[in-house]
GROMACS .gro file of C-alpha atoms in nm:
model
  387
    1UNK     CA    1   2.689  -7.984  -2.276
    2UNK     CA    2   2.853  -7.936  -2.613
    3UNK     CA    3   3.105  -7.641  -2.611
    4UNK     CA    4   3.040  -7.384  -2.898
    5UNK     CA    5   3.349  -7.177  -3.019
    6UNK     CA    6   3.341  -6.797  -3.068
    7UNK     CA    7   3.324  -6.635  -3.397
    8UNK     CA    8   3.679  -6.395  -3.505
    9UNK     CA    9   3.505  -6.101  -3.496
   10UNK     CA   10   3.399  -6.153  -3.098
   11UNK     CA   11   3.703  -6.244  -3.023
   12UNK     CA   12   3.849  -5.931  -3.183
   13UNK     CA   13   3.572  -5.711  -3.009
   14UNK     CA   14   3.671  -5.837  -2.662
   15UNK     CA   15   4.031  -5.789  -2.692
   16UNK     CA   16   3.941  -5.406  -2.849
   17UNK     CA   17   3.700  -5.387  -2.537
   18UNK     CA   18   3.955  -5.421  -2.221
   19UNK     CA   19   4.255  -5.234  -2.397
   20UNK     CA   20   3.988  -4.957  -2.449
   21UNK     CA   21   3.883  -4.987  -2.053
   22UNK     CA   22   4.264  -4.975  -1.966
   23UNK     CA   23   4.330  -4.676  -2.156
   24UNK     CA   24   4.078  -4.514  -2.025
   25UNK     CA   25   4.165  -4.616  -1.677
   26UNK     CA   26   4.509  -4.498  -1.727
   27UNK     CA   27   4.386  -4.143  -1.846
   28UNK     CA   28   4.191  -4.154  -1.573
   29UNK     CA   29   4.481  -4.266  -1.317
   30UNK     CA   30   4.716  -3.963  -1.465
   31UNK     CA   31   4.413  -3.664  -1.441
   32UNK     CA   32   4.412  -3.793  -1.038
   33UNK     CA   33   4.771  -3.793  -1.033
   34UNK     CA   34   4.756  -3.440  -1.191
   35UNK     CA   35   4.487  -3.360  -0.919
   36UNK     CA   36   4.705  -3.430  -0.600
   37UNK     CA   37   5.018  -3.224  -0.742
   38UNK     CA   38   4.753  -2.969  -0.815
   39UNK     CA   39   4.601  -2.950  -0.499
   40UNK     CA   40   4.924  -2.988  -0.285
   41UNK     CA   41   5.071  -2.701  -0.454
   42UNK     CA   42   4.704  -2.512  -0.344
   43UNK     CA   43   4.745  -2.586  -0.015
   44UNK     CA   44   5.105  -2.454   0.028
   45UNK     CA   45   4.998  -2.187  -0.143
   46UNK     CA   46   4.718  -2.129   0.062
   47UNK     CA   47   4.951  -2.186   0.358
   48UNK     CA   48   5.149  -1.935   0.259
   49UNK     CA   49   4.876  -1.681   0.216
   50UNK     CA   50   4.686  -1.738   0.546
   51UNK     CA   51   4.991  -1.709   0.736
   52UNK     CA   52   5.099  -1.371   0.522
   53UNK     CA   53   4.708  -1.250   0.588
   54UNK     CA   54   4.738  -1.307   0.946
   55UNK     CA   55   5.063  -1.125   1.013
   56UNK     CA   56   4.913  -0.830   0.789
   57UNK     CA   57   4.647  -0.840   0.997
   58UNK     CA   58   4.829  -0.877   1.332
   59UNK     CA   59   5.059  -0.547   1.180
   60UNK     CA   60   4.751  -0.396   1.119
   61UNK     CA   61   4.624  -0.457   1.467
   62UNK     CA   62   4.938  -0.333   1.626
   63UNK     CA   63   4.951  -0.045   1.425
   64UNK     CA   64   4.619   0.062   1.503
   65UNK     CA   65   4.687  -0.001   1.866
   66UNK     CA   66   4.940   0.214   1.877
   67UNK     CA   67   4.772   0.481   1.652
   68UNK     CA   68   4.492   0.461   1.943
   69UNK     CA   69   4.752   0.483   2.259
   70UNK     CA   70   4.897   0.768   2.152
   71UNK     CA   71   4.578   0.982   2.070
   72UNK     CA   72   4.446   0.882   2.403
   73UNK     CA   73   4.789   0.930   2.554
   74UNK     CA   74   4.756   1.289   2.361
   75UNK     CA   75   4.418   1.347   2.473
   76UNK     CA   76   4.512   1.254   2.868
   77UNK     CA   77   4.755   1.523   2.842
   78UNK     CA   78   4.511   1.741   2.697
   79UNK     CA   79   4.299   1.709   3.032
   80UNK     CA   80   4.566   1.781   3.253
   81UNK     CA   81   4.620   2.094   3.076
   82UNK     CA   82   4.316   2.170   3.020
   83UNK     CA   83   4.260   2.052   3.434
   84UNK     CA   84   4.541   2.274   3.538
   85UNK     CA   85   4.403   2.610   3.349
   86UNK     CA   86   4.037   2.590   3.513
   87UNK     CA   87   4.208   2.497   3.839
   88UNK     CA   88   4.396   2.841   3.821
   89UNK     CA   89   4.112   3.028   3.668
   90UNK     CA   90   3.886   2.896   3.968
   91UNK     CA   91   4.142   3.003   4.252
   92UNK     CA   92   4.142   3.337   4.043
   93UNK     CA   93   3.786   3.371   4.036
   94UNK     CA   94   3.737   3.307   4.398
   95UNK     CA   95   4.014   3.541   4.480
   96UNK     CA   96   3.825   3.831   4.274
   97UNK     CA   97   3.489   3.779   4.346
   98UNK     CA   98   3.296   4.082   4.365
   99UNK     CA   99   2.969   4.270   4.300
  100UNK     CA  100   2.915   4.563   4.072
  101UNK     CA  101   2.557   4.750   4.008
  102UNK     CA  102   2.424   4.969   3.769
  103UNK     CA  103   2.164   5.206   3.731
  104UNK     CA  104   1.850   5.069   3.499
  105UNK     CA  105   1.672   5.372   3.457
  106UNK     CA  106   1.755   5.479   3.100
  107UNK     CA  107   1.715   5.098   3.036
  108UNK     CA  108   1.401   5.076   3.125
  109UNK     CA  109   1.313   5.414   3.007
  110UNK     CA  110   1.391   5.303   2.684
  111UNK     CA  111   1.198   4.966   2.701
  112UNK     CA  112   0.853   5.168   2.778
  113UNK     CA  113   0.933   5.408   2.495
  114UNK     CA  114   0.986   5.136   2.251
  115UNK     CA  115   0.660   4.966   2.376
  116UNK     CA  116   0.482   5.284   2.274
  117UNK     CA  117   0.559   5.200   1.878
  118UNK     CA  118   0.278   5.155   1.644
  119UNK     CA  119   0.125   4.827   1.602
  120UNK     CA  120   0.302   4.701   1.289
  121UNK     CA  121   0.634   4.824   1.425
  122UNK     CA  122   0.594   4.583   1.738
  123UNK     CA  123   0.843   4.322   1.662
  124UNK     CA  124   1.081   4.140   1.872
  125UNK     CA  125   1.409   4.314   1.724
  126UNK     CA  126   1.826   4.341   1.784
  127UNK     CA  127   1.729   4.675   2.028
  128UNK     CA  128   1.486   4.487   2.208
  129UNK     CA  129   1.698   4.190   2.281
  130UNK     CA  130   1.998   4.383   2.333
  131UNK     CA  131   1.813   4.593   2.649
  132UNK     CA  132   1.739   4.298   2.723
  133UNK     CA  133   2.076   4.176   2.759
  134UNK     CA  134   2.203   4.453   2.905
  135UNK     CA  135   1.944   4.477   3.158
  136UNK     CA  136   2.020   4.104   3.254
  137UNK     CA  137   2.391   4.159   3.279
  138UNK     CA  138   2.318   4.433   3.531
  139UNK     CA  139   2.072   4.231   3.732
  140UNK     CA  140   2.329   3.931   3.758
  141UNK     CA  141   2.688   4.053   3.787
  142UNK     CA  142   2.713   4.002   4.167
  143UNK     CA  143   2.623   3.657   4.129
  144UNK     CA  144   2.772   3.582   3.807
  145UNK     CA  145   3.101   3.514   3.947
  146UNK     CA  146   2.894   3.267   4.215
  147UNK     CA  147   2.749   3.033   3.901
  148UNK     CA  148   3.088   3.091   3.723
  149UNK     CA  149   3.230   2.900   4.071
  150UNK     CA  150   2.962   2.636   4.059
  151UNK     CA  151   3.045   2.530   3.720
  152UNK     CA  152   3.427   2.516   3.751
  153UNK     CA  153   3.389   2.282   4.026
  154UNK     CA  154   3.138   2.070   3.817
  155UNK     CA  155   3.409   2.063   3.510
  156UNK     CA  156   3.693   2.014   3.739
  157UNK     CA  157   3.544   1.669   3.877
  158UNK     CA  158   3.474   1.590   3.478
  159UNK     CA  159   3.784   1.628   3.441
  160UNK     CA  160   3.897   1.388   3.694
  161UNK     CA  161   3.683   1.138   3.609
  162UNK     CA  162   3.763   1.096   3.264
  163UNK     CA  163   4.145   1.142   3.331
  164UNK     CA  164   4.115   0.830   3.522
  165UNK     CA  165   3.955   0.673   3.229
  166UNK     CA  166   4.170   0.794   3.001
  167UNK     CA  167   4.483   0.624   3.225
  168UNK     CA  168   4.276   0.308   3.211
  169UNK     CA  169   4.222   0.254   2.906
  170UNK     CA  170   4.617   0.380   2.792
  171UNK     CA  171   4.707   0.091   3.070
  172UNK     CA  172   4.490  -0.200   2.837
  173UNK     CA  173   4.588  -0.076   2.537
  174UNK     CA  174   4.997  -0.082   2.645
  175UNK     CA  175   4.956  -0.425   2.747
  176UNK     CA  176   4.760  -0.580   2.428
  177UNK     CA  177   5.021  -0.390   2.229
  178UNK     CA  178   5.263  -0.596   2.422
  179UNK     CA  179   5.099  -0.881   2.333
  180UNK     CA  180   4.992  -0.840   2.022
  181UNK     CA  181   5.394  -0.766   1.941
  182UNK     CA  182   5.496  -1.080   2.096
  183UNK     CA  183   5.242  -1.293   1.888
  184UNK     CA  184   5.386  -1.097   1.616
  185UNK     CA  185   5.706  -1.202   1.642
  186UNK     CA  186   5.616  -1.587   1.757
  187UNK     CA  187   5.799  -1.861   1.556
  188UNK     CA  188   5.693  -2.102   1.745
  189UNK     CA  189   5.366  -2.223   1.941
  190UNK     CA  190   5.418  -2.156   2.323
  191UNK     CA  191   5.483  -2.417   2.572
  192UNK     CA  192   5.184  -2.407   2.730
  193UNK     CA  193   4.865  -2.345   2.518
  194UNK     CA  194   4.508  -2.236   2.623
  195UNK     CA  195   4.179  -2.334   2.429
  196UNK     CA  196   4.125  -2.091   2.188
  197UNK     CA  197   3.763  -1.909   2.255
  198UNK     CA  198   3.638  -1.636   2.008
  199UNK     CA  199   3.691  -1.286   2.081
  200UNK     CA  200   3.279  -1.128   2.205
  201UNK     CA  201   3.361  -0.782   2.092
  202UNK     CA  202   3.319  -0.647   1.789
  203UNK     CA  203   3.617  -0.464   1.594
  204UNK     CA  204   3.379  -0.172   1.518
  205UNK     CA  205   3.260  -0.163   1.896
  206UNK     CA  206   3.652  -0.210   2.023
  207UNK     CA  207   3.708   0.074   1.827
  208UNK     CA  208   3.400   0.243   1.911
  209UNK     CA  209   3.507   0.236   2.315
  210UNK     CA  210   3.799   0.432   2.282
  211UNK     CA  211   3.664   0.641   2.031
  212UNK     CA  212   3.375   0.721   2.224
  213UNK     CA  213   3.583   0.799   2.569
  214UNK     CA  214   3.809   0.998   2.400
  215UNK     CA  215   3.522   1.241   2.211
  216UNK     CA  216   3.365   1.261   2.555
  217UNK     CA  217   3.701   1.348   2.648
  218UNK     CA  218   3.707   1.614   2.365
  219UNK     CA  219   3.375   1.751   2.492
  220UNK     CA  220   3.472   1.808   2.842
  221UNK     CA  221   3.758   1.950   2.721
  222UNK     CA  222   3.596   2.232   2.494
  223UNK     CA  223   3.318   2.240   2.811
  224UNK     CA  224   3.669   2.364   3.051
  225UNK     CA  225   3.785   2.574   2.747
  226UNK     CA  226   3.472   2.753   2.746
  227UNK     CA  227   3.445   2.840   3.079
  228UNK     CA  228   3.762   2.909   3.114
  229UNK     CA  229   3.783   3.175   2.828
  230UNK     CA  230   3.390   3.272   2.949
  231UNK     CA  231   3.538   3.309   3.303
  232UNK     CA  232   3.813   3.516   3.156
  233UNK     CA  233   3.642   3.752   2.992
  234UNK     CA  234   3.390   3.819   3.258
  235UNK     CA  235   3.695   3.930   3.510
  236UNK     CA  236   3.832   4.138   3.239
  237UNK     CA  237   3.470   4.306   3.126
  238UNK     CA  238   3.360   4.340   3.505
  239UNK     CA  239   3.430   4.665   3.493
  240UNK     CA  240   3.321   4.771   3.132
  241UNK     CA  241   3.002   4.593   3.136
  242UNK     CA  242   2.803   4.847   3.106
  243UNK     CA  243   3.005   5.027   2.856
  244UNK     CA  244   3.015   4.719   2.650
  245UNK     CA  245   2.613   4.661   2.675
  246UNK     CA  246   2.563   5.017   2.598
  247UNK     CA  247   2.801   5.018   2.267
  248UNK     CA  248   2.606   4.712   2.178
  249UNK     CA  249   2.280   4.829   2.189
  250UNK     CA  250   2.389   5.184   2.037
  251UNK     CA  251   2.497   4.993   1.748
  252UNK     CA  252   2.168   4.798   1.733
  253UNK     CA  253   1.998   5.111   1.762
  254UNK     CA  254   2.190   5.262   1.478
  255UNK     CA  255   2.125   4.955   1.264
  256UNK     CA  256   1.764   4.988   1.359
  257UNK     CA  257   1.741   5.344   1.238
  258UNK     CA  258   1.947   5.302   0.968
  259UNK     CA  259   1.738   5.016   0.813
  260UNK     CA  260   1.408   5.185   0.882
  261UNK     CA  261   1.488   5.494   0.732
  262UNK     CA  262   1.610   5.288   0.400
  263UNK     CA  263   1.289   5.163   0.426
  264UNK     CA  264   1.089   5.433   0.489
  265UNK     CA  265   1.280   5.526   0.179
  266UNK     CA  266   1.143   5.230  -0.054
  267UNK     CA  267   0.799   5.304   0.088
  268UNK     CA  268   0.791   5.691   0.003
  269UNK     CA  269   0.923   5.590  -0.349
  270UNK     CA  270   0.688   5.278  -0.403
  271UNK     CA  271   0.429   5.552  -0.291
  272UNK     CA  272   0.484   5.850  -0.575
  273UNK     CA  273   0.503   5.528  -0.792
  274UNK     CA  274   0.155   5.401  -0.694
  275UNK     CA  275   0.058   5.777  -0.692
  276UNK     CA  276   0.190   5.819  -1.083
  277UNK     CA  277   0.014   5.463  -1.171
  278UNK     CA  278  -0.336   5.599  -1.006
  279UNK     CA  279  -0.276   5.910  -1.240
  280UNK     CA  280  -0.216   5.691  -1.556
  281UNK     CA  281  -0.488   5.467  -1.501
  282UNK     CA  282  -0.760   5.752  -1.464
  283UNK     CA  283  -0.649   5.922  -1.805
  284UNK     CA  284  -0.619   5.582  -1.940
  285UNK     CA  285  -0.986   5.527  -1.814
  286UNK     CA  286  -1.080   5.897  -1.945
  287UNK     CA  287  -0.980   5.788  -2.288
  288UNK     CA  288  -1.146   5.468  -2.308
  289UNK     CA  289  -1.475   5.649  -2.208
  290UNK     CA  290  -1.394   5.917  -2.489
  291UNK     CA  291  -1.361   5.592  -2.728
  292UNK     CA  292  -1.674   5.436  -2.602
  293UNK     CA  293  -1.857   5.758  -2.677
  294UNK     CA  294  -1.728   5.811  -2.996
  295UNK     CA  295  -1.805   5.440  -3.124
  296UNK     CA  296  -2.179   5.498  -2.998
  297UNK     CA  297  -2.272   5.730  -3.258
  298UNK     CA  298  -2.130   5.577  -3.540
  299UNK     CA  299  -2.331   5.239  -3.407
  300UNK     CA  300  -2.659   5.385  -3.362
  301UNK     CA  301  -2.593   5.522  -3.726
  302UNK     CA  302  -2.499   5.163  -3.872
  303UNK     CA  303  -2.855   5.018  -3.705
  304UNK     CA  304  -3.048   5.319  -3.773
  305UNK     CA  305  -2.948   5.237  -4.188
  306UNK     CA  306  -3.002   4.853  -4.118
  307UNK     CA  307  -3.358   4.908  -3.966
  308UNK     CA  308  -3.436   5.175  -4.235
  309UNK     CA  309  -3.368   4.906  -4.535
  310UNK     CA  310  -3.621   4.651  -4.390
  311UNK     CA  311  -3.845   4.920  -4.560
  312UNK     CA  312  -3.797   4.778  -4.842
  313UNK     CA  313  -4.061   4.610  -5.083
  314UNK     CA  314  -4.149   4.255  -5.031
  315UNK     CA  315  -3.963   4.121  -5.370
  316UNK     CA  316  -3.695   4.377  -5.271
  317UNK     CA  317  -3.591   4.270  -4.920
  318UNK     CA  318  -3.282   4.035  -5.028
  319UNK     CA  319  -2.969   3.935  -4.821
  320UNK     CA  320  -2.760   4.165  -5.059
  321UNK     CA  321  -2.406   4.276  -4.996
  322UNK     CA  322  -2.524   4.621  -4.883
  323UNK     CA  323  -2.743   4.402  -4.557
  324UNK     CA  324  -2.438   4.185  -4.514
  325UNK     CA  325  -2.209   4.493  -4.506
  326UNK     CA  326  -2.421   4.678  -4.259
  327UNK     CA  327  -2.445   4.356  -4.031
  328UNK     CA  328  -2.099   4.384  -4.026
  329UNK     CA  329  -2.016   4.736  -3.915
  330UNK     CA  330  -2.284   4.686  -3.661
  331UNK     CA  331  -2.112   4.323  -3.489
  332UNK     CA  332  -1.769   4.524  -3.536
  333UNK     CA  333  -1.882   4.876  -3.328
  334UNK     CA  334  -2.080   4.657  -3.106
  335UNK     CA  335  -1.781   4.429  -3.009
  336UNK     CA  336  -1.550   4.703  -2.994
  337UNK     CA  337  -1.752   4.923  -2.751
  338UNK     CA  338  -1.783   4.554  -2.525
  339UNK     CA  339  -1.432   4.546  -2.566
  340UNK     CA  340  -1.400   4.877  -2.430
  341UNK     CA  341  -1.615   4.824  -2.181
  342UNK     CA  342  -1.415   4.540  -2.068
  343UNK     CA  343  -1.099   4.735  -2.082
  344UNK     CA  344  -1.291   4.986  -1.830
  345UNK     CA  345  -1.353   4.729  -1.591
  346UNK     CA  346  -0.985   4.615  -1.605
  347UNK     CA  347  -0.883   4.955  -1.525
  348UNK     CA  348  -1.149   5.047  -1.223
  349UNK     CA  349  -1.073   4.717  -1.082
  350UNK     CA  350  -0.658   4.801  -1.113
  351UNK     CA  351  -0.747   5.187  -0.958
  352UNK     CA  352  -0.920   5.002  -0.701
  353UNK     CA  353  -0.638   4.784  -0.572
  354UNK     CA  354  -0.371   5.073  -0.642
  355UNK     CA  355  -0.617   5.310  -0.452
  356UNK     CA  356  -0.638   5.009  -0.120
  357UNK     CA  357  -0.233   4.994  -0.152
  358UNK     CA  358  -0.171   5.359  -0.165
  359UNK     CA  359  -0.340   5.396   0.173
  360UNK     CA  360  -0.178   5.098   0.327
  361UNK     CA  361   0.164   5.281   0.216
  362UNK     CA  362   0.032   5.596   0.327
  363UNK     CA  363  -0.006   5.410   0.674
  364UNK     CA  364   0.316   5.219   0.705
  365UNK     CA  365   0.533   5.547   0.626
  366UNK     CA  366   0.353   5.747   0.920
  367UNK     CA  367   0.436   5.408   1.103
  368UNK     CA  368   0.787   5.407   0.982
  369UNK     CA  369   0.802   5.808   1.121
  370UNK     CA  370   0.665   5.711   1.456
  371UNK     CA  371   0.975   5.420   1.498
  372UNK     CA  372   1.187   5.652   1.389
  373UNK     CA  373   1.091   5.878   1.621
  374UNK     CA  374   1.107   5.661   1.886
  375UNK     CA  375   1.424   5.489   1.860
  376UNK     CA  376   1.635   5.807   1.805
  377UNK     CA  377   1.503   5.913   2.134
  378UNK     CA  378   1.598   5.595   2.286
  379UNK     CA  379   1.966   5.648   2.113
  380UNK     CA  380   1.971   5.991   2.218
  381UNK     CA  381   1.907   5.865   2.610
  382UNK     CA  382   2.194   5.549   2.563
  383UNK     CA  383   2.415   5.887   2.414
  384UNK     CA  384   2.351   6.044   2.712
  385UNK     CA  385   2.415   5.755   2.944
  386UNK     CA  386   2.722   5.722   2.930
  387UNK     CA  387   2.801   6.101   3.051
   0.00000   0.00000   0.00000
């Protein structure tokens, strides 16, 4: 095999080739070298931050934790108070249990007169419900102070119950606060460490525990508040009950009268009103009749001269202006008496419906006398009651 030698210019190009492929390489070699110093300065900083992030978040944790101990420390406290007041209020209760009675008679007196009101007057009112009231508080005084026992006892085991949650769940949250404090200030891994297993409870329903226990908390509270200021003021109105019910239904009463006479008021002026429209619309009505009658003449004149020129000769009997003038005046009268007419209609139909309301105000005022009536006889009886 004969050997055949290169030309220049492939020997040139080969040379050219690999110191092209060896710079390239070494750009290549220095971009990975850039790369690494790149990505180790990354992960320190990434270090850095996760370990920052997780002591921010273990600050936040402890924070809250603590946040969360004392309201339910604050709450705990709020039962006992709250425990010790009903407890009192309970032994005072029993200690001054007792049964008062009053007559019903002018109660019930009252009731049948106000059942005795018209019709439209019937309605289920402040008066009514106030009897009412006061009718029940004299029917359930003696054992008033019986249910008023009942429920303290029912509040006061609440309350024990969810004071022994409350200590529960102050105990658990001490302890993680230890613990979370501890990891908090850990420099080191401990001695002995434990697989790591992911937390089953959600942040929102950790929260959501406490939370929830101490609103129920709040609730039982404000149920022992209640009753203890509704206990409270029974003892102290025992004796004025009646009094009280009385001035409360006097007052409804009052208000009763009071806004039926401003009505009856409104109604007697809406009436003279409705009267003074009625009279309006009849002379209105008068004078449109006047107009209708003097428009008829004046028509029956205009077609009386437009009949009396079709008498006219044959070659005579042209469409002149005098025809077209007539035709006029006759379409004019005859749409203004329709017009009239219409106008007449408008009115009778308005007389009508002021004529239909009239006597339905006519009604409701003799309605509105009869309530009045009534209830200031009931407020004269409640006046009298009380002597």
């Amino acid at each position: 095999m004969s050997f055949q030698p290169t030309s220049p210019e492939r020997w040139n190009s080969s040379s050219r080739h690999t110191m092209g492929r060896a710079c390239n390489e070494e750009v290549d070699a220095e971009r990975i070298r850039a790369e690494g110093d790149r990505t180790q300065a990354f992960t320190a900083q990434l270090k850095e931050q996760r370990f920052q992030g997780s002591q921010a978040a273990l600050a936040r944790k402890l924070k809250d934790l603590e946040m969360v101990h004392a309201d339910l420390i604050t709450h705990a406290e709020q039962v006992d108070n709250d425990h010790a007041n009903l407890l009192a209020e309970h032994q005072t209760v029993q200690a001054a249990l007792d049964a008062e009675h009053r007559p019903l008679q002018v109660i019930r007196e009252a009731v049948e007169l106000r059942k005795q009101r018209p019709s439209r007057e019937l309605v289920r009112d402040e008066v009514e419900y106030e009897l009412q009231m006061l009718e029940k508080e004299h029917l359930e005084t003696c054992a008033l102070y019986q249910q008023t026992l009942f429920a303290c006892n029912n509040e006061l085991n609440r309350l024990d119950d969810v004071r022994g949650k409350l200590q529960y769940d102050v105990e658990q949250k001490a302890e993680t606060i230890r613990l979370d404090a501890e990891v908090l200030g850990m420099e080191a891994p401990p001695a002995v460490t434990k697989s790591h297993s992911k937390s089953s409870l959600l942040p929102y329903a950790w929260s959501g525990t406490s939370a929830e226990l101490m609103s129920f908390a709040e609730d039982v509270c404000a149920t022992a508040q209640r009753l203890t200021v509704k206990s409270g003021n029974i003892r102290a109105a025992r004796d004025g009950i009646e009094e009280e019910g009385r001035r409360r239904t006097l007052v409804a009463l009052h208000k009763r009268i009071h806004e039926t006479t401003t009505l009856k008021t409104d109604l007697d002026t809406q009436h003279a009103e409705v009267v003074s429209n009625i009279e309006a619309n009849q002379r209105e009505y008068a004078a449109l009749e006047q107009a209708v009658v003097d428009k008829t003449a004046p028509l029956d004149l205009a077609r009386g001269r437009l009949t009396a020129r079709l008498a006219r000769p044959g070659a005579e009997r042209v469409r002149d202006l005098a025809e077209r003038a007539l035709e006029e005046e006759v379409n004019q009268l005859t749409q203004a008496i329709d017009d009239l007419h219409l106008n007449m209609d408008r009115v009778n139909a308005n007389l009508n419906r002021l004529s239909a309301t009239e006597q339905q105000l006519v009604a409701d005022i003799a309605d509105k006398e009869a309530a009045l009536t009534i209830d200031s006889k009931c407020s004269q009886l409640m006046e009298e009651c009380a002597h």
